[in-house]
Coordinates of C-alpha atoms and ligand atoms in Angstrom, one line a residue:
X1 CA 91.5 97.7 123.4
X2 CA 94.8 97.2 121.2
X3 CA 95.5 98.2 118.0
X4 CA 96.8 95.0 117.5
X5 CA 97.4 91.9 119.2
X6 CA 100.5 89.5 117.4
X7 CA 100.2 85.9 118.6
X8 CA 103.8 84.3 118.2
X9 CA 106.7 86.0 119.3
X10 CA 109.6 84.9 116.9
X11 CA 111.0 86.0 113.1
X12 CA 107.6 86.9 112.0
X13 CA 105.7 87.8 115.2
X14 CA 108.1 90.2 116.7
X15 CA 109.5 91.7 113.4
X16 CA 105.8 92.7 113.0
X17 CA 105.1 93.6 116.4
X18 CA 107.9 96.2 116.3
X19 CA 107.3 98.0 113.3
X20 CA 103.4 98.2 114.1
X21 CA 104.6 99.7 117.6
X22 CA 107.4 102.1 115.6
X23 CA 104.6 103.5 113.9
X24 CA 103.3 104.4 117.2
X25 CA 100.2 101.2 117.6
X26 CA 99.3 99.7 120.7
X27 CA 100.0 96.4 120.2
X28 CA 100.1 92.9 122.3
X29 CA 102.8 90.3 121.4
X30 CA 101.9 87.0 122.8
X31 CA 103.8 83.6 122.5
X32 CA 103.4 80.3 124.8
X33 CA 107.4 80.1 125.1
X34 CA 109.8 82.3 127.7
X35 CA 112.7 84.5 125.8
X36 CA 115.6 83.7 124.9
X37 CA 114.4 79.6 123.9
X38 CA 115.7 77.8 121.3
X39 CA 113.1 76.6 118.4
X40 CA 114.2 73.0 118.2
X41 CA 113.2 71.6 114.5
X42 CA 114.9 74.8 113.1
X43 CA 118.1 75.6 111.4
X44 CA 118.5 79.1 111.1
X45 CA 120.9 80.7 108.5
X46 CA 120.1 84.0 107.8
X47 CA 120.6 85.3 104.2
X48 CA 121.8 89.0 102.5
X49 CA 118.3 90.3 102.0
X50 CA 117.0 88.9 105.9
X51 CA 120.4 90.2 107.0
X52 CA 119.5 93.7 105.9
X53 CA 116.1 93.8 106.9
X54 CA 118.1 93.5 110.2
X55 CA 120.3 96.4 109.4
X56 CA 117.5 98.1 108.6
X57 CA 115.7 97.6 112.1
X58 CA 118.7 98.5 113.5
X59 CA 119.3 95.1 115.1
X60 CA 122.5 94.0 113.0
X61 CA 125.0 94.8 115.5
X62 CA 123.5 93.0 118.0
X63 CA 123.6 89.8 115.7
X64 CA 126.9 90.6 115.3
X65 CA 128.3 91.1 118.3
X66 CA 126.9 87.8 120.1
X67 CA 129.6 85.5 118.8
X68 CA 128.2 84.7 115.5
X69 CA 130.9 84.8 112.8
X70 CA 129.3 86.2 109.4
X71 CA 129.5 83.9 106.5
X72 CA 129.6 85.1 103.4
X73 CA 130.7 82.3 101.0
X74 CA 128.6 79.8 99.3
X75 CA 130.4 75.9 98.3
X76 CA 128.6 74.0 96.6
X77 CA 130.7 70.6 96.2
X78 CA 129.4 68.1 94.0
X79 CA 131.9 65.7 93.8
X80 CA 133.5 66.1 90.5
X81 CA 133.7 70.0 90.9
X82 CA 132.5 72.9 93.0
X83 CA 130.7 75.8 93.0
X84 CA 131.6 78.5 95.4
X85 CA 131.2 82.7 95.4
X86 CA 129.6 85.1 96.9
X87 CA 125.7 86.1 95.8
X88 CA 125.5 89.7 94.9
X89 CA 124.7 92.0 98.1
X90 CA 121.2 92.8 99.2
X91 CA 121.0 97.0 100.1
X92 CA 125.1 97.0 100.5
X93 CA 125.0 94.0 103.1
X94 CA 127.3 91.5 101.4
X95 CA 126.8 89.1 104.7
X96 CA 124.7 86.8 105.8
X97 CA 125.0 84.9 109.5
X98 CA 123.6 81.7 111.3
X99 CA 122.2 83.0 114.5
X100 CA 120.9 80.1 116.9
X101 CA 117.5 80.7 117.8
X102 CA 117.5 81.9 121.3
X103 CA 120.0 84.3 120.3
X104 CA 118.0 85.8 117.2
X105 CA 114.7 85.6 119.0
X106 CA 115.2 86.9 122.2
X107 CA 117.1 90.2 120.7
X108 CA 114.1 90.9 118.0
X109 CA 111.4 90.0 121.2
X110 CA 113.5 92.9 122.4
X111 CA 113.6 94.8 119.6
X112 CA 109.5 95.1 119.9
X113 CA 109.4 95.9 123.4
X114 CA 111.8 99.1 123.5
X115 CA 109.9 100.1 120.5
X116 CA 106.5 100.1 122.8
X117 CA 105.3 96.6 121.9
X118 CA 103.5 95.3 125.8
X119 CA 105.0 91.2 126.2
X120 CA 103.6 88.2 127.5
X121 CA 105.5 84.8 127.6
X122 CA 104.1 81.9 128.9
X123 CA 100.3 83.0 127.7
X124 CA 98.8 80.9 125.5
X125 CA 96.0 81.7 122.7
X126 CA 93.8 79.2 122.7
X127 CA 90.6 80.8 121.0
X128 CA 89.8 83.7 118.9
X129 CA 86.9 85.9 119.8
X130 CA 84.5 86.9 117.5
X131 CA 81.6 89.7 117.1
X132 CA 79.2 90.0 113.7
X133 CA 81.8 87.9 111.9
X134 CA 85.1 89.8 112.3
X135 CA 87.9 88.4 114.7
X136 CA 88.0 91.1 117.9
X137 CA 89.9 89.4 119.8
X138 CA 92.1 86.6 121.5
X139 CA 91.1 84.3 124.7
X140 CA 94.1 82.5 125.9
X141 CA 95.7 82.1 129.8
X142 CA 99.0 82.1 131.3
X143 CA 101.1 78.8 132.5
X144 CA 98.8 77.9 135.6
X145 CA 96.6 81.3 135.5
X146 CA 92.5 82.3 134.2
X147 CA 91.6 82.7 130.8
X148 CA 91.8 86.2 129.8
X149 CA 90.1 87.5 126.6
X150 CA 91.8 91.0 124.8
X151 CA 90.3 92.7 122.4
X152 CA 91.7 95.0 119.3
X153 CA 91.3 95.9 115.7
X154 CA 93.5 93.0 114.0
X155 CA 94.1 89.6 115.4
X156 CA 97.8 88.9 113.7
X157 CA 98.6 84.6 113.8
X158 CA 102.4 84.7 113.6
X159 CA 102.6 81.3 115.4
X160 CA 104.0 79.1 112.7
X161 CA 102.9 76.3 111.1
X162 CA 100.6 74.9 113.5
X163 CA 98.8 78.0 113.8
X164 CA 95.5 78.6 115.8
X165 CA 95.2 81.4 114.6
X166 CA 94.5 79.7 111.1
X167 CA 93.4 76.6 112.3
X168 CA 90.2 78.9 114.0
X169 CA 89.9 81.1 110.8
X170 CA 89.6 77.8 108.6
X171 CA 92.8 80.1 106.1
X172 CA 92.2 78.5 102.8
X173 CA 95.7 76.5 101.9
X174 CA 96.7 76.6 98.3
X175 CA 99.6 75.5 96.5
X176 CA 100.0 73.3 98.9
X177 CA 102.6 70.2 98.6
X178 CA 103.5 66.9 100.3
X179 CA 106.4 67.2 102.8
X180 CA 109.6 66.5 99.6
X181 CA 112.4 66.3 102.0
X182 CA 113.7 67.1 105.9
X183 CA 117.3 67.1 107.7
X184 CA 118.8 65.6 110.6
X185 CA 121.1 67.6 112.2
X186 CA 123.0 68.8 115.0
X187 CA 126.3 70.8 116.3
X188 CA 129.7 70.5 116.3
X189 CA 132.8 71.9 118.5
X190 CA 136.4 71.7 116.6
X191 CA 134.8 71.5 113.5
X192 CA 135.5 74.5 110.3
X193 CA 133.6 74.9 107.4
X194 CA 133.9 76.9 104.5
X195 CA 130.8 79.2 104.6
X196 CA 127.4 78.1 103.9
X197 CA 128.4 74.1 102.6
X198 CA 126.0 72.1 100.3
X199 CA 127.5 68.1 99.3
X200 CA 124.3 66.7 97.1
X201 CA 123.8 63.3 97.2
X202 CA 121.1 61.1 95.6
X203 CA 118.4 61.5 97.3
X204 CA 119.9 63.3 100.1
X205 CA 122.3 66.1 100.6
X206 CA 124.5 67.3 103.6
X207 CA 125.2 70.6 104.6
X208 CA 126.5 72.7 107.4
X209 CA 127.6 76.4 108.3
X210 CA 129.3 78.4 111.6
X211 CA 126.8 79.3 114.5
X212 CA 127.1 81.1 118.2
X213 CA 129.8 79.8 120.3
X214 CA 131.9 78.4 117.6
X215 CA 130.0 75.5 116.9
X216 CA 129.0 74.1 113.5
X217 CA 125.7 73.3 112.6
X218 CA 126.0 70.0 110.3
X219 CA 123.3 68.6 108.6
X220 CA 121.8 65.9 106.1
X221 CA 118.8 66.7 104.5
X222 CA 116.6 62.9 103.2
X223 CA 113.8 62.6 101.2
X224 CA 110.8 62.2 102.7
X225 CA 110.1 58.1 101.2
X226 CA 113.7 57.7 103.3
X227 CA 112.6 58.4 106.4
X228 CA 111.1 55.9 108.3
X229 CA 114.2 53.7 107.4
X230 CA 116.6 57.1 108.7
X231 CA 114.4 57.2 111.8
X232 CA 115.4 53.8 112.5
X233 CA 119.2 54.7 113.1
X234 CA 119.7 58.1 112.6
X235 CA 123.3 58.6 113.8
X236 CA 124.1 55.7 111.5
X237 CA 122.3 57.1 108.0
X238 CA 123.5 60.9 109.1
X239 CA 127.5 59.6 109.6
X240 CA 127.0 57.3 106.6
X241 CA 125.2 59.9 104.3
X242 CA 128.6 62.2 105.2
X243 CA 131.3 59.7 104.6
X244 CA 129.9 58.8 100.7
X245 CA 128.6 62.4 99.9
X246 CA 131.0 64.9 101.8
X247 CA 134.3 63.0 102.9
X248 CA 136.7 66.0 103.3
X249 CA 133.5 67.2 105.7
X250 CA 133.4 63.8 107.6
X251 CA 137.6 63.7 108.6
X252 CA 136.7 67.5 109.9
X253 CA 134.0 65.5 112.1
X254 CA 136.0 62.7 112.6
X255 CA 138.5 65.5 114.8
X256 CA 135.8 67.5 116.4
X257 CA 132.9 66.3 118.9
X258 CA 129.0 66.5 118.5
X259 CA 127.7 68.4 121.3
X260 CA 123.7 67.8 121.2
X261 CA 121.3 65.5 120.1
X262 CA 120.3 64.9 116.6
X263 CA 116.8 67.1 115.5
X264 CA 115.1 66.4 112.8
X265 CA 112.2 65.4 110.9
X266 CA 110.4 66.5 107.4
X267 CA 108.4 69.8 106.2
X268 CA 105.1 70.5 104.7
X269 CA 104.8 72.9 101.9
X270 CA 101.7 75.5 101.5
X271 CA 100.5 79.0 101.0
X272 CA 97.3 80.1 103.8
X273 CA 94.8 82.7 102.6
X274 CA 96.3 85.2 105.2
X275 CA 93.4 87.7 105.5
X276 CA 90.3 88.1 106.1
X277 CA 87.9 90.2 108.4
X278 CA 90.2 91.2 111.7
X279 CA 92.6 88.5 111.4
X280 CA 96.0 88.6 109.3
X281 CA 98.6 85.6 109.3
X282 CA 102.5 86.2 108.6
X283 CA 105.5 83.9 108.8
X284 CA 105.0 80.3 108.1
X285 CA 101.3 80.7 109.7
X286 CA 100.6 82.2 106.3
X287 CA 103.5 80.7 104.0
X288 CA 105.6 77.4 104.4
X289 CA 108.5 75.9 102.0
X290 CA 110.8 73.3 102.4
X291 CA 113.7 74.4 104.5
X292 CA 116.6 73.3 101.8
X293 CA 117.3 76.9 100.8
X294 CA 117.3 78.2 104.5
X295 CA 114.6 80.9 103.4
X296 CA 112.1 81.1 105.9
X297 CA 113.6 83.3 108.6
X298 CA 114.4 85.9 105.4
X299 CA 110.8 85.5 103.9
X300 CA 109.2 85.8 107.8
X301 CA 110.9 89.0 107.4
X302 CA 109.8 90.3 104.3
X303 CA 106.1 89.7 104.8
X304 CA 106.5 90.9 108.4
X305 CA 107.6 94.3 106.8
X306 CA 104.4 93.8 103.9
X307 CA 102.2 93.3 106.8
X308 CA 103.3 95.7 108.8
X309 CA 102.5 98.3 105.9
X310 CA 99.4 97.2 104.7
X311 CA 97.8 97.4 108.4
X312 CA 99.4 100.6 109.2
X313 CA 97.5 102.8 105.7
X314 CA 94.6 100.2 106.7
X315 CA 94.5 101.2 110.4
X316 CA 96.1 104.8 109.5
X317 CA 92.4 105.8 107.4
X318 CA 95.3 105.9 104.1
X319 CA 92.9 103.3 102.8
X320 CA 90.3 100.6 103.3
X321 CA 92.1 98.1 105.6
X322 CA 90.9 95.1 103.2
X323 CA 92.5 96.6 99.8
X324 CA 95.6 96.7 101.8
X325 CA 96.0 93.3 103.0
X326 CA 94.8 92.2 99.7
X327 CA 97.7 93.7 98.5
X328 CA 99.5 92.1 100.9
X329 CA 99.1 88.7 100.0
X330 CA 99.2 89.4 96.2
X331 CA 103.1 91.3 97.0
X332 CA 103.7 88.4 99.2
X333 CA 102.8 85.9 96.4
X334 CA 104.7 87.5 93.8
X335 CA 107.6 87.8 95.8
X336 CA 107.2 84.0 96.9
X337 CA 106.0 81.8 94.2
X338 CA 109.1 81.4 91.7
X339 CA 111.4 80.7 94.9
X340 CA 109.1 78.4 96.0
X341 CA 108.8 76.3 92.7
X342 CA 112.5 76.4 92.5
X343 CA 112.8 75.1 96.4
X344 CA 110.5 72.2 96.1
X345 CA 112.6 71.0 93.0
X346 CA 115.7 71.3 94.7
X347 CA 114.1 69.4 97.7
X348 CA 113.3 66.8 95.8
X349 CA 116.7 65.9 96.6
X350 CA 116.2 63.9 93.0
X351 CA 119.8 63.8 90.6
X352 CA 119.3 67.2 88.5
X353 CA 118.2 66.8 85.6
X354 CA 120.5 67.2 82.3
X355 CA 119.6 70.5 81.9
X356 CA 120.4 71.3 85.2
X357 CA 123.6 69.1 84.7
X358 CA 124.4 71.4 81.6
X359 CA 123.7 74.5 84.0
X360 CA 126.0 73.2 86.8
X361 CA 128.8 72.6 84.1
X362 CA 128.1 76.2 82.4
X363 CA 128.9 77.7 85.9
X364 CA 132.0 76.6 86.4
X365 CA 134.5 78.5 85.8
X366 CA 131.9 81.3 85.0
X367 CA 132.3 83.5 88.7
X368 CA 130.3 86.1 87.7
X369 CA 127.1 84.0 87.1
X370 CA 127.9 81.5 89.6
X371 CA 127.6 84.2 92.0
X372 CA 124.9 85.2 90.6
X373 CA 123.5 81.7 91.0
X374 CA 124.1 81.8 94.4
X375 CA 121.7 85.2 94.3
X376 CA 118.7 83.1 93.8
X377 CA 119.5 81.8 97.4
X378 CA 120.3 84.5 98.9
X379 CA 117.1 86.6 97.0
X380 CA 119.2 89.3 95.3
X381 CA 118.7 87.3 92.2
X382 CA 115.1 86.8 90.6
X383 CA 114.4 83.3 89.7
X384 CA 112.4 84.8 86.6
X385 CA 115.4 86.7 85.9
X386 CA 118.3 84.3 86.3
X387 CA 116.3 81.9 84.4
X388 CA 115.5 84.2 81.5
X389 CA 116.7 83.5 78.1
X390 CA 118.7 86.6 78.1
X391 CA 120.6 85.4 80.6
X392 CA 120.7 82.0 79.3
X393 CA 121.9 82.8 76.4
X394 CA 124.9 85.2 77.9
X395 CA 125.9 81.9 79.8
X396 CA 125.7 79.2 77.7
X397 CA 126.3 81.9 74.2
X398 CA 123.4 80.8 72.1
X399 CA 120.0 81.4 72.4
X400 CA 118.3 78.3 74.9
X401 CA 116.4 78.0 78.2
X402 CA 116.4 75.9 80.8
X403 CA 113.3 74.9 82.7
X404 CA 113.0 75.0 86.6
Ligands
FAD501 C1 114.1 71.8 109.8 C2 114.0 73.2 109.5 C3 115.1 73.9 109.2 C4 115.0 75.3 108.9 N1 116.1 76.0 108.5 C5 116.0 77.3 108.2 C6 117.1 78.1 107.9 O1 118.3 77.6 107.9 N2 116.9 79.4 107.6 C7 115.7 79.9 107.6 O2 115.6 81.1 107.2 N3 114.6 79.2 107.9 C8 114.7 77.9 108.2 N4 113.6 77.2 108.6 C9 112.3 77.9 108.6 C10 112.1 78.8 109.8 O3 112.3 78.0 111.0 C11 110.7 79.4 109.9 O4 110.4 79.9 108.6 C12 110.6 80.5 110.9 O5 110.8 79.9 112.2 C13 109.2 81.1 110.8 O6 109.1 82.0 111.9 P1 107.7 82.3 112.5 O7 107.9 83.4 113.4 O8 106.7 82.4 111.4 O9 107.2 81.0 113.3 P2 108.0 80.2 114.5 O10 109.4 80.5 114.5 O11 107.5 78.8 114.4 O12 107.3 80.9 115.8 C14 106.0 80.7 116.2 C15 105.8 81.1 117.6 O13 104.4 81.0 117.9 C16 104.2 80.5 119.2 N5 102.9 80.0 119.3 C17 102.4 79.0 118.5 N6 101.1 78.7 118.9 C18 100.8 79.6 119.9 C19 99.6 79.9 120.6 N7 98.5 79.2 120.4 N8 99.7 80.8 121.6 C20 100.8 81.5 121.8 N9 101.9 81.3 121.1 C21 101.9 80.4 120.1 C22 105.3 79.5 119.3 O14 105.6 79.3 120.7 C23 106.5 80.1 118.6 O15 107.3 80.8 119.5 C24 113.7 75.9 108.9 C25 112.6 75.2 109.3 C26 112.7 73.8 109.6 C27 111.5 73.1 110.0

C-alpha cells in the first residue's frame, strides 16, 4: 500500500511526486512514456516564478548546465514600436530558460526518484479502483505485460489534459472555454533572437526564443476559425505569417535552416474540480489555458507545490485531508483566474482594443512599468494589481482604468 500513487510523470506529476517523497511518503510515479521523451504539442519556456520553484527544488543547475542559454529579456515588436525589459524577479531569480522537454522531464523524473519516489515507465493506468466510494487504487499494465492493480491513500491524475484520471472521476469542468487560438512551430539552427520574441499580427502572432543545443524555437500562433485553411499548407501560412508580421525575424530564417517538422494544432481552455474522495488532479489534468503566455509548465509547478501541501497536513493527521484539498483548489483558483481571463483575451489573437492601444502607447518609453508589464507574464506581477487604478493612474497621470 502507497501513500500515494502519481499517474503522469512530467512538470506536474514528478514536481509532486518528489516533494510528497521529500516529506518522507511512499509514493508510485507512473507514466505510459520512457524518460528522457519529448512531449511533442508543447513549447516549453519556463518563466521567473517556474524558474525558482526550480531553484527551490534544487534542480536549477541542472537546467542550466544542459546547454540551455537563460533568457531574460522580453520584445514585444509591434510594428510601429517595441516593447522590451525585463519583468521584475521572482525570489531573486531574474531568469527564466526554454528547456526542451526531454531535457526538463527526465531531470525532474530524476529529481523524484533520488528523493525516494519508486518509477515505472512504460505502465499504463487504464482504470481506477474503487472501495465504498473512495478511489484506492490504480489498475493499469506495462507495454506487453498483466494488469496489475496498486493500492494507496490518494490516487493523484497528473496526466494532462486527456486525463483518466478525470475522465474515471467524471471532475466537474468549469470556466471552461472553446479552444481561442494554437501555434505551429518548429526549430531552427543559425538562427538568434532577442529573448523571449512576440510580433502580433491580426489574428495571429509569431513568436520564438533560444532552446538546448542552440536551436531556436520559432512559432506562429492562429486563431482557432484559421485553422483548417493553415492545416492546409502549413509551411506556406507559418513562412507567410513571418514575412508580413516579423520581417527582421524572417531574413534571420531566411540564413538559418529548420531542423524538424512543423507541430502544431489548437488548445482547449478549463478548470477540473480536482478533488474529491482519494483522488486529487494537478497540472493541466486539473487546470488548462491557452498556451500564448507560455504558463503552464510555471502553473503545473505551483499547484504541484499546493498539492503537495495540502496532502501532506491531510495525510500528516495536521488536518482533515478534505479541508486541505479544498483549500487547494480555492489557492489554486485564486492564484489562476485573473491570468487566465487575461490569457484567453490575449489568445484571441483579435487587434487590442483602444484601450489596450492607449496601454501599449502609455508603455513606451515608460521602462519601469513596461517591465512591470512584462511581470504579469512572468507572474511576479498581479493582474488585479497591475490593472488597478492606482497603478493606472501613476501611468497614464490621471485617475482611469482599463478593462482586461
Ligand atoms: C502548443 C502548446 C504550447 C505550450 N507552450 C508552453 C510554454 O511555452 N510554456 C509553458 O509553461 N507551458 C506551455 N504549454 C503547456 C504545457 O505543455 C503544459 O501545461 C504542461 O505540459 C503540463 O504538464 P503536466 O505534467 O500537467 O502534463 P503533461 O506534460 O501533458 O504530462 C502528462 C503525462 O501523463 C502521462 N499519461 C497520460 N495518461 C496516462 C495514463 N493513462 N497512464 C500513464 N501515464 C499517462 C503522459 O504520458 C504524460 O507523460 C504548452 C502547451 C501546448 C499545447
Amino acid at each position: 500500500m502507497y501513500d500515494a500513487i502519481v499517474v503522469g510523470a512530467r512538470c506536474a506529476g514528478s514536481a509532486t511526486a518528489l516533494l510528497l517523497a521529500r516529506e518522507g511518503y511512499r509514493v508510485l510515479l507512473v507514466d505510459r512514456s520512457a524518460f528522457p521523451s519529448d512531449l511533442p504539442f508543447s513549447t516549453h519556456y519556463i518563466h521567473q516564478s517556474g524558474i525558482a520553484r526550480l531553484k527551490r527544488w534544487g534542480l536549477l543547475d541542472k537546467v542550466a548546465a544542459s546547454n540551455c542559454p537563460p533568457i531574460t529579456k522580453l520584445y514585444f515588436d509591434f510594428g510601429t514600436f517595441v516593447l522590451t525589459g525585463s519583468p521584475p524577479p521572482a525570489d531573486g531569480v531574474d531568469v527564466a530558460y526554454a528547456p526542451r522537454r526531454k531535457v526538463l522531464d527526465a531531470i525532474l523524473v530524476e529529481a523524484a526518484v533520488a528523493n525516494g519516489a519508486e518509477l515505472r515507465t512504460d505502465f499504463s493506468v487504464n482504470e481506477l479502483i474503487w472501495e465504498d466510494g473512495r478511489v484506492c487504487g490504480i489498475c493499469g499494465r506495462e507495454k506487453g505485460g498483466s494488469a496489475v492493480v496498486e493500492k494507496a491513500r490518494i490516487v493523484i491524475g497528473a496526466d494532462g489534459m486527456h486525463s483518466t484520471v478525470a475522465r474515471a472521476v467524471r471532475a466537474a469542468e468549469y470556466n471552461t472555454k472553446e479552444p481561442l487560438e494554437g501555434p505551429y512551430f518548429s526549430y531552427w539552427s543559425g538562427v538568434e533572437m532577442k529573448g523571449f520574441e512576440f510580433h502580433p499580427g491580426v489574428y495571429r502572432g509569431a513568436f520564438g526564443w533560444m532552446t538546448n543545443d542552440d536551436l531556436a524555437l520559432v512559432g506562429v500562433g492562429f486563431a482557432a476559425k484559421d485553422h483548417p485553411s493553415v492545416r492546409a499548407d502549413i509551411e506556406g501560412n507559418y513562412l507567410r505569417a513571418i514575412a508580413e508580421d516579423a520581417p527582421d525575424l524572417a531574413e534571420r530564417l531566411r540564413n538559418g535552416h529548420r531542423e524538424e517538422r512543423f507541430v502544431g494544432g489548437v488548445v482547449p481552455n478549463y478548470f477540473r474540480k480536482p478533488f474529491g474522495p482519494g483522488w486529487a488532479l494537478v497540472g493541466d489534468a486539473g487546470y488548462l489555458k491557452d498556451p500564448c503566455t507560455a504558463e503552464g509548465i510555471t502553473d503545473a509547478f505551483h499547484s504541484a507545490e499546493l498539492l503537495a501541501q495540502a496532502i501532506d497536513s491531510g495525510l500528516g493527521g495536521r488536518r482533515p485531508l478534505d479541508a486541505a484539498l479544498e483549500d487547494y483548489e480555492r489557492q489554486r483558483n485564486q492564484a489562476a483566474f485573473p491570468l487566465y481571463e487575461f490569457t484567453c483575451q490575449l489568445a484571441t489573437l483579435a487587434p487590442p482594443p483602444p484601450e489596450m492601444q492607449q496601454l501599449l502607447s502609455a508603455l513606451t518609453g515608460n521602462q519601469e512599468q513596461t517591465n512591470r508589464f512584462f511581470g504579469l507574464f512572468a507572474q511576479t506581477v498581479s493582474v488585479p494589481d497591475f490593472f488597478s487604478p492606482e497603478n493606472m493612474q501613476e501611468l497614464f497621470g490621471q485617475n482611469r482604468a482599463v478593462g482586461v
